[in-house]
Coordinates of C-alpha atoms in Angstrom, one line a residue:
M637 CA -33.2 116.8 -8.6
K638 CA -36.4 115.1 -7.7
K639 CA -36.3 111.4 -7.6
K640 CA -38.3 111.0 -11.2
D641 CA -35.3 113.1 -12.6
L642 CA -32.7 111.0 -11.1
F643 CA -34.0 107.8 -12.1
A644 CA -34.1 109.6 -15.4
F645 CA -30.7 110.5 -15.5
A646 CA -29.5 107.1 -14.5
L647 CA -31.5 105.9 -17.5
A648 CA -29.1 107.8 -19.9
A649 CA -26.0 105.7 -18.6
V650 CA -28.1 102.8 -19.1
C651 CA -28.8 103.7 -22.9
A652 CA -25.4 104.8 -23.6
A653 CA -24.6 100.6 -22.9
A654 CA -27.5 99.8 -25.4
L655 CA -29.5 98.5 -22.9
F656 CA -32.8 99.7 -24.2
I657 CA -35.4 98.8 -21.4
P658 CA -39.1 100.4 -21.6
A659 CA -38.1 103.8 -20.3
C660 CA -35.1 104.2 -23.0
R661 CA -35.7 102.5 -26.2
I662 CA -36.2 102.6 -29.6
Q663 CA -39.8 102.1 -31.2
G664 CA -40.3 98.8 -33.0
E665 CA -37.7 97.0 -31.3
S666 CA -38.4 93.4 -30.6
E667 CA -38.2 92.5 -26.6
D668 CA -37.7 88.6 -27.6
D669 CA -34.7 89.2 -30.2
P670 CA -32.4 91.6 -28.7
Q671 CA -30.1 91.6 -31.9
S672 CA -33.1 93.0 -33.9
R673 CA -33.1 96.1 -31.9
P674 CA -32.0 99.1 -34.1
K675 CA -29.4 100.8 -32.8
P676 CA -28.6 104.5 -32.3
P677 CA -25.7 105.7 -33.7
A678 CA -22.2 104.5 -31.9
G679 CA -21.6 106.8 -29.0
K680 CA -25.1 108.4 -29.2
L681 CA -26.8 109.4 -25.6
P682 CA -30.0 111.0 -24.9
A683 CA -29.4 114.5 -24.7
A684 CA -32.2 115.4 -22.1
V685 CA -33.0 113.9 -19.1
G686 CA -37.3 114.0 -17.9
G687 CA -40.1 111.3 -18.4
E688 CA -39.7 108.2 -20.4
T689 CA -37.3 108.7 -23.1
Q690 CA -37.1 106.9 -26.5
F691 CA -35.8 106.9 -29.9
I692 CA -37.5 106.7 -33.0
Q693 CA -36.0 106.1 -36.5
N694 CA -37.6 108.6 -39.4
E695 CA -38.2 106.9 -42.9
D696 CA -35.2 108.9 -44.0
G697 CA -33.0 107.3 -41.8
T698 CA -32.6 110.5 -39.3
L699 CA -33.2 109.4 -35.7
D700 CA -35.5 111.3 -33.2
E701 CA -35.3 111.4 -29.2
I702 CA -38.7 111.8 -27.5
H703 CA -39.6 112.4 -24.0
T704 CA -43.2 111.2 -22.4
F705 CA -44.7 112.5 -19.7
T706 CA -47.6 110.7 -17.8
Y707 CA -49.8 111.0 -14.8
D708 CA -48.7 108.9 -12.1
A709 CA -51.9 107.2 -11.4
E710 CA -50.5 105.2 -8.2
A711 CA -48.8 108.5 -6.5
G712 CA -52.2 110.4 -7.2
G713 CA -53.2 113.8 -6.7
A714 CA -54.3 116.2 -9.0
Y715 CA -51.5 116.4 -11.2
T716 CA -47.7 114.6 -11.5
D717 CA -44.4 117.0 -12.0
Y718 CA -41.3 116.4 -13.9
T719 CA -38.5 118.5 -15.1
F720 CA -37.0 118.4 -18.8
E721 CA -33.2 119.3 -18.9
F722 CA -30.5 119.2 -21.4
I723 CA -27.8 117.0 -19.9
T724 CA -25.1 118.8 -21.6
P725 CA -26.1 122.4 -23.3
P726 CA -26.4 122.3 -26.6
A727 CA -24.3 124.1 -29.2
A728 CA -27.2 125.3 -31.4
P729 CA -30.8 125.6 -30.5
V730 CA -32.6 122.9 -30.5
E731 CA -36.2 122.9 -32.6
A732 CA -39.0 120.4 -31.1
R733 CA -42.5 119.4 -31.5
V734 CA -44.2 119.8 -28.1
L735 CA -47.9 118.1 -27.2
I736 CA -49.6 119.3 -24.1
V737 CA -53.0 117.7 -23.0
A738 CA -54.5 118.7 -19.8
G739 CA -56.9 116.4 -17.8
G740 CA -60.3 115.9 -19.1
G741 CA -63.7 116.9 -17.1
G742 CA -65.4 114.6 -15.2
G743 CA -69.3 113.7 -16.4
G744 CA -72.0 115.4 -14.5
G745 CA -74.4 113.4 -12.1
T746 CA -78.0 113.2 -12.4
Y747 CA -81.3 112.0 -10.0
D748 CA -83.4 109.1 -11.0
S749 CA -83.9 108.6 -14.8
Q750 CA -82.5 112.3 -15.7
L751 CA -79.4 112.6 -18.0
A752 CA -76.6 114.9 -17.3
G753 CA -73.7 116.8 -19.5
G754 CA -70.6 114.8 -20.6
G755 CA -67.3 116.4 -19.6
G756 CA -65.2 118.6 -21.8
A757 CA -61.7 117.1 -23.2
G758 CA -58.9 118.9 -21.7
G759 CA -56.9 121.5 -23.7
V760 CA -54.7 120.8 -26.2
I761 CA -51.5 122.6 -27.4
Y762 CA -49.7 121.6 -30.1
K763 CA -46.3 123.0 -31.5
E764 CA -45.0 121.8 -34.7
S765 CA -41.7 124.0 -33.9
Y766 CA -40.8 125.1 -30.8
E767 CA -37.4 126.3 -29.6
L768 CA -36.6 124.5 -26.6
P769 CA -34.8 126.8 -23.9
N770 CA -31.6 125.7 -22.6
E771 CA -32.6 125.5 -18.6
A772 CA -34.6 123.2 -16.6
I773 CA -38.1 123.2 -17.8
A774 CA -41.2 122.3 -15.3
V775 CA -43.6 119.5 -16.4
R776 CA -46.8 119.1 -15.2
V777 CA -49.6 116.3 -16.3
G778 CA -53.0 116.9 -15.2
N779 CA -55.4 114.4 -13.6
G780 CA -58.8 114.0 -15.4
G781 CA -61.5 115.6 -13.2
A782 CA -63.9 113.6 -10.6
K783 CA -67.6 112.6 -12.0
G784 CA -70.4 113.8 -10.4
L785 CA -72.5 111.9 -8.1
T786 CA -75.4 110.0 -9.6
S787 CA -77.9 109.2 -6.7
S788 CA -81.5 108.4 -6.3
D789 CA -81.6 111.3 -3.6
N790 CA -82.5 114.3 -5.7
S791 CA -80.3 116.7 -3.2
L792 CA -77.3 114.8 -4.0
P793 CA -76.1 114.6 -7.6
E794 CA -73.4 117.1 -8.6
D795 CA -71.6 118.7 -11.7
G796 CA -68.4 117.0 -12.8
Q797 CA -65.5 118.1 -11.7
D798 CA -63.1 120.0 -14.2
G799 CA -59.7 118.5 -15.2
N800 CA -56.3 119.8 -13.9
K801 CA -54.0 121.9 -16.1
S802 CA -50.9 120.2 -17.8
L803 CA -47.8 122.5 -18.6
F804 CA -44.3 122.6 -20.4
G805 CA -42.6 125.6 -19.1
V806 CA -44.6 128.8 -20.1
L807 CA -47.3 126.6 -22.1
T808 CA -50.4 126.0 -20.2
A809 CA -53.0 123.7 -21.4
L810 CA -56.5 123.9 -19.5
G811 CA -58.2 121.2 -17.7
G812 CA -61.6 120.3 -19.5
G813 CA -64.7 121.6 -18.5
G814 CA -67.1 119.3 -16.1
G815 CA -70.3 118.1 -17.4
G816 CA -73.4 120.0 -16.2
R817 CA -75.5 117.9 -13.3
D818 CA -79.1 117.2 -13.5
R819 CA -81.4 117.2 -10.6
A820 CA -85.4 117.2 -10.7
S821 CA -85.6 120.6 -10.0
S822 CA -82.6 122.2 -11.3
H823 CA -80.1 121.9 -13.9
T824 CA -76.9 123.3 -14.8
A825 CA -74.7 124.9 -17.7
G826 CA -71.4 122.5 -18.6
H827 CA -68.4 124.4 -17.4
A828 CA -65.8 126.1 -19.3
G829 CA -62.5 124.4 -19.9
G830 CA -59.9 123.6 -22.7
S831 CA -62.8 122.4 -24.0
G832 CA -66.4 122.8 -22.3
G833 CA -68.4 120.3 -20.6
G834 CA -72.1 119.8 -21.9
G835 CA -75.1 121.0 -20.5
A836 CA -77.7 118.8 -18.6
W837 CA -81.4 117.8 -19.5
R838 CA -83.3 121.0 -20.6
D839 CA -82.5 124.3 -22.3
V840 CA -79.1 124.5 -20.5
S841 CA -76.1 125.7 -22.4
G842 CA -72.8 123.8 -22.8
G843 CA -69.6 125.2 -21.4
A844 CA -67.3 127.6 -23.8
S845 CA -63.8 126.5 -24.9
Q846 CA -60.8 128.4 -23.4
Y847 CA -56.8 129.3 -23.6
W848 CA -54.6 130.3 -21.5
T849 CA -52.9 133.8 -21.9
G850 CA -50.3 133.5 -19.7
S851 CA -52.1 135.3 -17.1
A852 CA -55.7 134.1 -17.2
A853 CA -58.4 131.7 -18.9
E854 CA -59.7 133.8 -22.1
A855 CA -62.6 132.6 -24.3
S856 CA -61.0 130.9 -27.3
T857 CA -61.5 133.0 -30.3
G858 CA -62.6 132.0 -34.1
A859 CA -65.6 129.5 -35.2
E860 CA -66.0 126.5 -33.4
T861 CA -65.1 124.4 -36.8
D862 CA -61.7 125.9 -36.4
P863 CA -58.8 123.5 -35.4
I864 CA -56.7 123.9 -32.4
S865 CA -54.3 127.0 -32.5
D866 CA -52.5 129.5 -29.9
T867 CA -56.0 130.9 -29.1
R868 CA -57.9 127.7 -29.3
Q869 CA -57.2 124.8 -27.1
G870 CA -60.7 123.0 -27.8
H871 CA -64.3 123.4 -28.7
K872 CA -67.4 123.8 -26.6
G873 CA -69.6 121.6 -25.0
G874 CA -73.0 120.6 -26.3
D875 CA -76.2 122.5 -25.4
A876 CA -79.1 120.4 -23.7
A877 CA -82.3 121.0 -25.8
G878 CA -85.6 121.4 -24.4
G879 CA -88.5 118.6 -23.8
G880 CA -86.9 115.7 -22.0
S881 CA -83.8 115.0 -24.5
S882 CA -80.1 114.3 -23.3
G883 CA -77.6 116.4 -22.0
G884 CA -75.2 117.7 -24.2
G885 CA -71.9 115.9 -25.3
G886 CA -68.9 117.3 -23.9
G887 CA -66.3 119.3 -26.3
G888 CA -63.3 117.6 -27.9
A889 CA -59.9 119.0 -29.3
G890 CA -61.5 118.3 -32.6
A891 CA -65.1 119.1 -32.6
A892 CA -67.9 120.5 -30.4
G893 CA -69.8 118.2 -28.5
A894 CA -73.2 117.0 -30.0
Q895 CA -76.4 118.9 -28.7
G896 CA -78.7 117.3 -26.6
V897 CA -81.7 115.4 -28.8
A898 CA -85.0 113.6 -28.3
D899 CA -83.9 110.3 -28.4
G900 CA -81.7 111.0 -25.4
N901 CA -78.3 110.5 -26.7
S902 CA -75.1 112.8 -27.5
N903 CA -71.9 111.9 -28.6
G904 CA -68.8 113.7 -27.3
G905 CA -66.9 116.2 -29.8
T906 CA -64.0 113.8 -31.5
G907 CA -60.4 114.4 -30.2
V908 CA -57.2 115.4 -32.7
E909 CA -55.1 113.0 -34.2
L910 CA -51.5 113.4 -34.2
D911 CA -48.0 110.8 -34.9
I912 CA -45.7 112.9 -32.5
S913 CA -45.7 109.6 -30.3
G914 CA -44.4 108.1 -33.4
E915 CA -47.7 106.4 -34.6
P916 CA -51.1 108.3 -35.2
V917 CA -53.0 108.7 -31.9
Y918 CA -56.1 110.4 -31.2
Y919 CA -55.9 112.5 -28.1
A920 CA -58.7 115.0 -25.8
G921 CA -62.2 113.6 -26.9
G922 CA -65.1 114.7 -25.5
G923 CA -67.8 112.8 -23.1
G924 CA -70.7 111.4 -24.2
A925 CA -74.2 112.1 -22.6
G926 CA -77.4 109.7 -22.5
P927 CA -77.9 106.0 -22.3
A928 CA -76.0 105.4 -25.5
G929 CA -74.2 108.8 -26.2
V930 CA -70.4 107.8 -27.3
N931 CA -67.3 109.4 -26.1
G932 CA -65.4 111.1 -28.8
Q933 CA -62.2 109.6 -30.2
G934 CA -59.4 110.2 -28.0
D935 CA -59.2 109.3 -24.7
T936 CA -56.1 110.4 -23.7
G937 CA -57.3 114.0 -21.6
G938 CA -60.7 113.0 -22.7
G939 CA -63.8 113.8 -21.1
G940 CA -65.9 111.4 -19.1
R941 CA -69.5 110.7 -20.4
G942 CA -72.5 112.0 -18.6
S943 CA -74.9 110.1 -16.1
A944 CA -77.8 108.5 -17.8
G945 CA -79.7 108.1 -14.4
S946 CA -79.7 105.9 -11.4
N947 CA -82.3 103.2 -12.7
E948 CA -81.3 100.1 -13.3
G949 CA -79.8 99.5 -16.6
R950 CA -78.9 103.2 -16.9
H951 CA -75.3 104.3 -17.2
P952 CA -73.4 106.3 -14.3
A953 CA -70.9 108.9 -15.1
E954 CA -67.2 108.6 -15.9
D955 CA -64.2 110.5 -14.5
G956 CA -62.1 112.5 -16.8
K957 CA -58.8 111.2 -18.0
A958 CA -55.4 112.0 -17.3
G959 CA -53.2 114.0 -19.7
I960 CA -50.0 113.9 -21.3
V961 CA -47.0 115.7 -22.4
I962 CA -44.8 114.6 -25.4
V963 CA -41.4 116.4 -26.6
R964 CA -39.6 115.3 -29.7
F965 CA -36.5 116.3 -31.3
A966 CA -33.9 115.2 -33.8
A967 CA -31.4 113.2 -31.8
Q968 CA -28.4 115.4 -30.6

């Protein structure tokens, strides 16, 4: 086993003794008053290991087990790998809710007072009911893409980098597309990704949203107003309009990025709200563009805002945000 998994396995034994430390706890417990902590049924053990484990009591009194996998920023790199595995093979198939969010794309860089595109949000896969295979499952949490360089030297600004994939077994969420760069003499389109990055400055298109077929990335199907699905992990990045507008906003899991407008500000597409963690949370919002463009709701897996120039008082680009993987099922 890897170190992370050995640590998680040890926590299972700790949970059996009802020592609810943060990596193995019940939501809503009081850290100040141990007697107030709701306990799982006597003898109840986590059924699986991997990531941070917690128990959540539902309104009907039943208990859910949740495993949350996050990017390890201290270790760094493009992604963090884990393994999810049942401690003892379950007697019957286990149905779970599964959320996979990839890393968001970095915002595009600019020259002088130009305006770049926002980064696209990381792709989102959400399964309301997914049968967990009775075997070790590879889990990967992707980091966000780096922002594009902003510089007063026209030859240096670059596109935002694409975010990195996240996966749970055979389910793969694509990284968000990087935002387009803006140099005085050249402007680039937003990159395609789970959600597409915004285009830069003048008449340059935003990147397309994509989904993973199991062997390659393909263009998402349906309308841009459609919700995420098996063939849609996000939405398109905003196009940059002509005549000195801002770049386009990055696409989000819940909506496309805004098109560049004359006042120089374009918002990122909103993320998607889910309660798989035990409370409603937005995931995967697109990066904004322009001096006052706002990132879409959903910081986890969100795209970075595009640069609004290198002049004093303007805003630099932002890196994309890391993704997450969450698995939730009825306590066994």
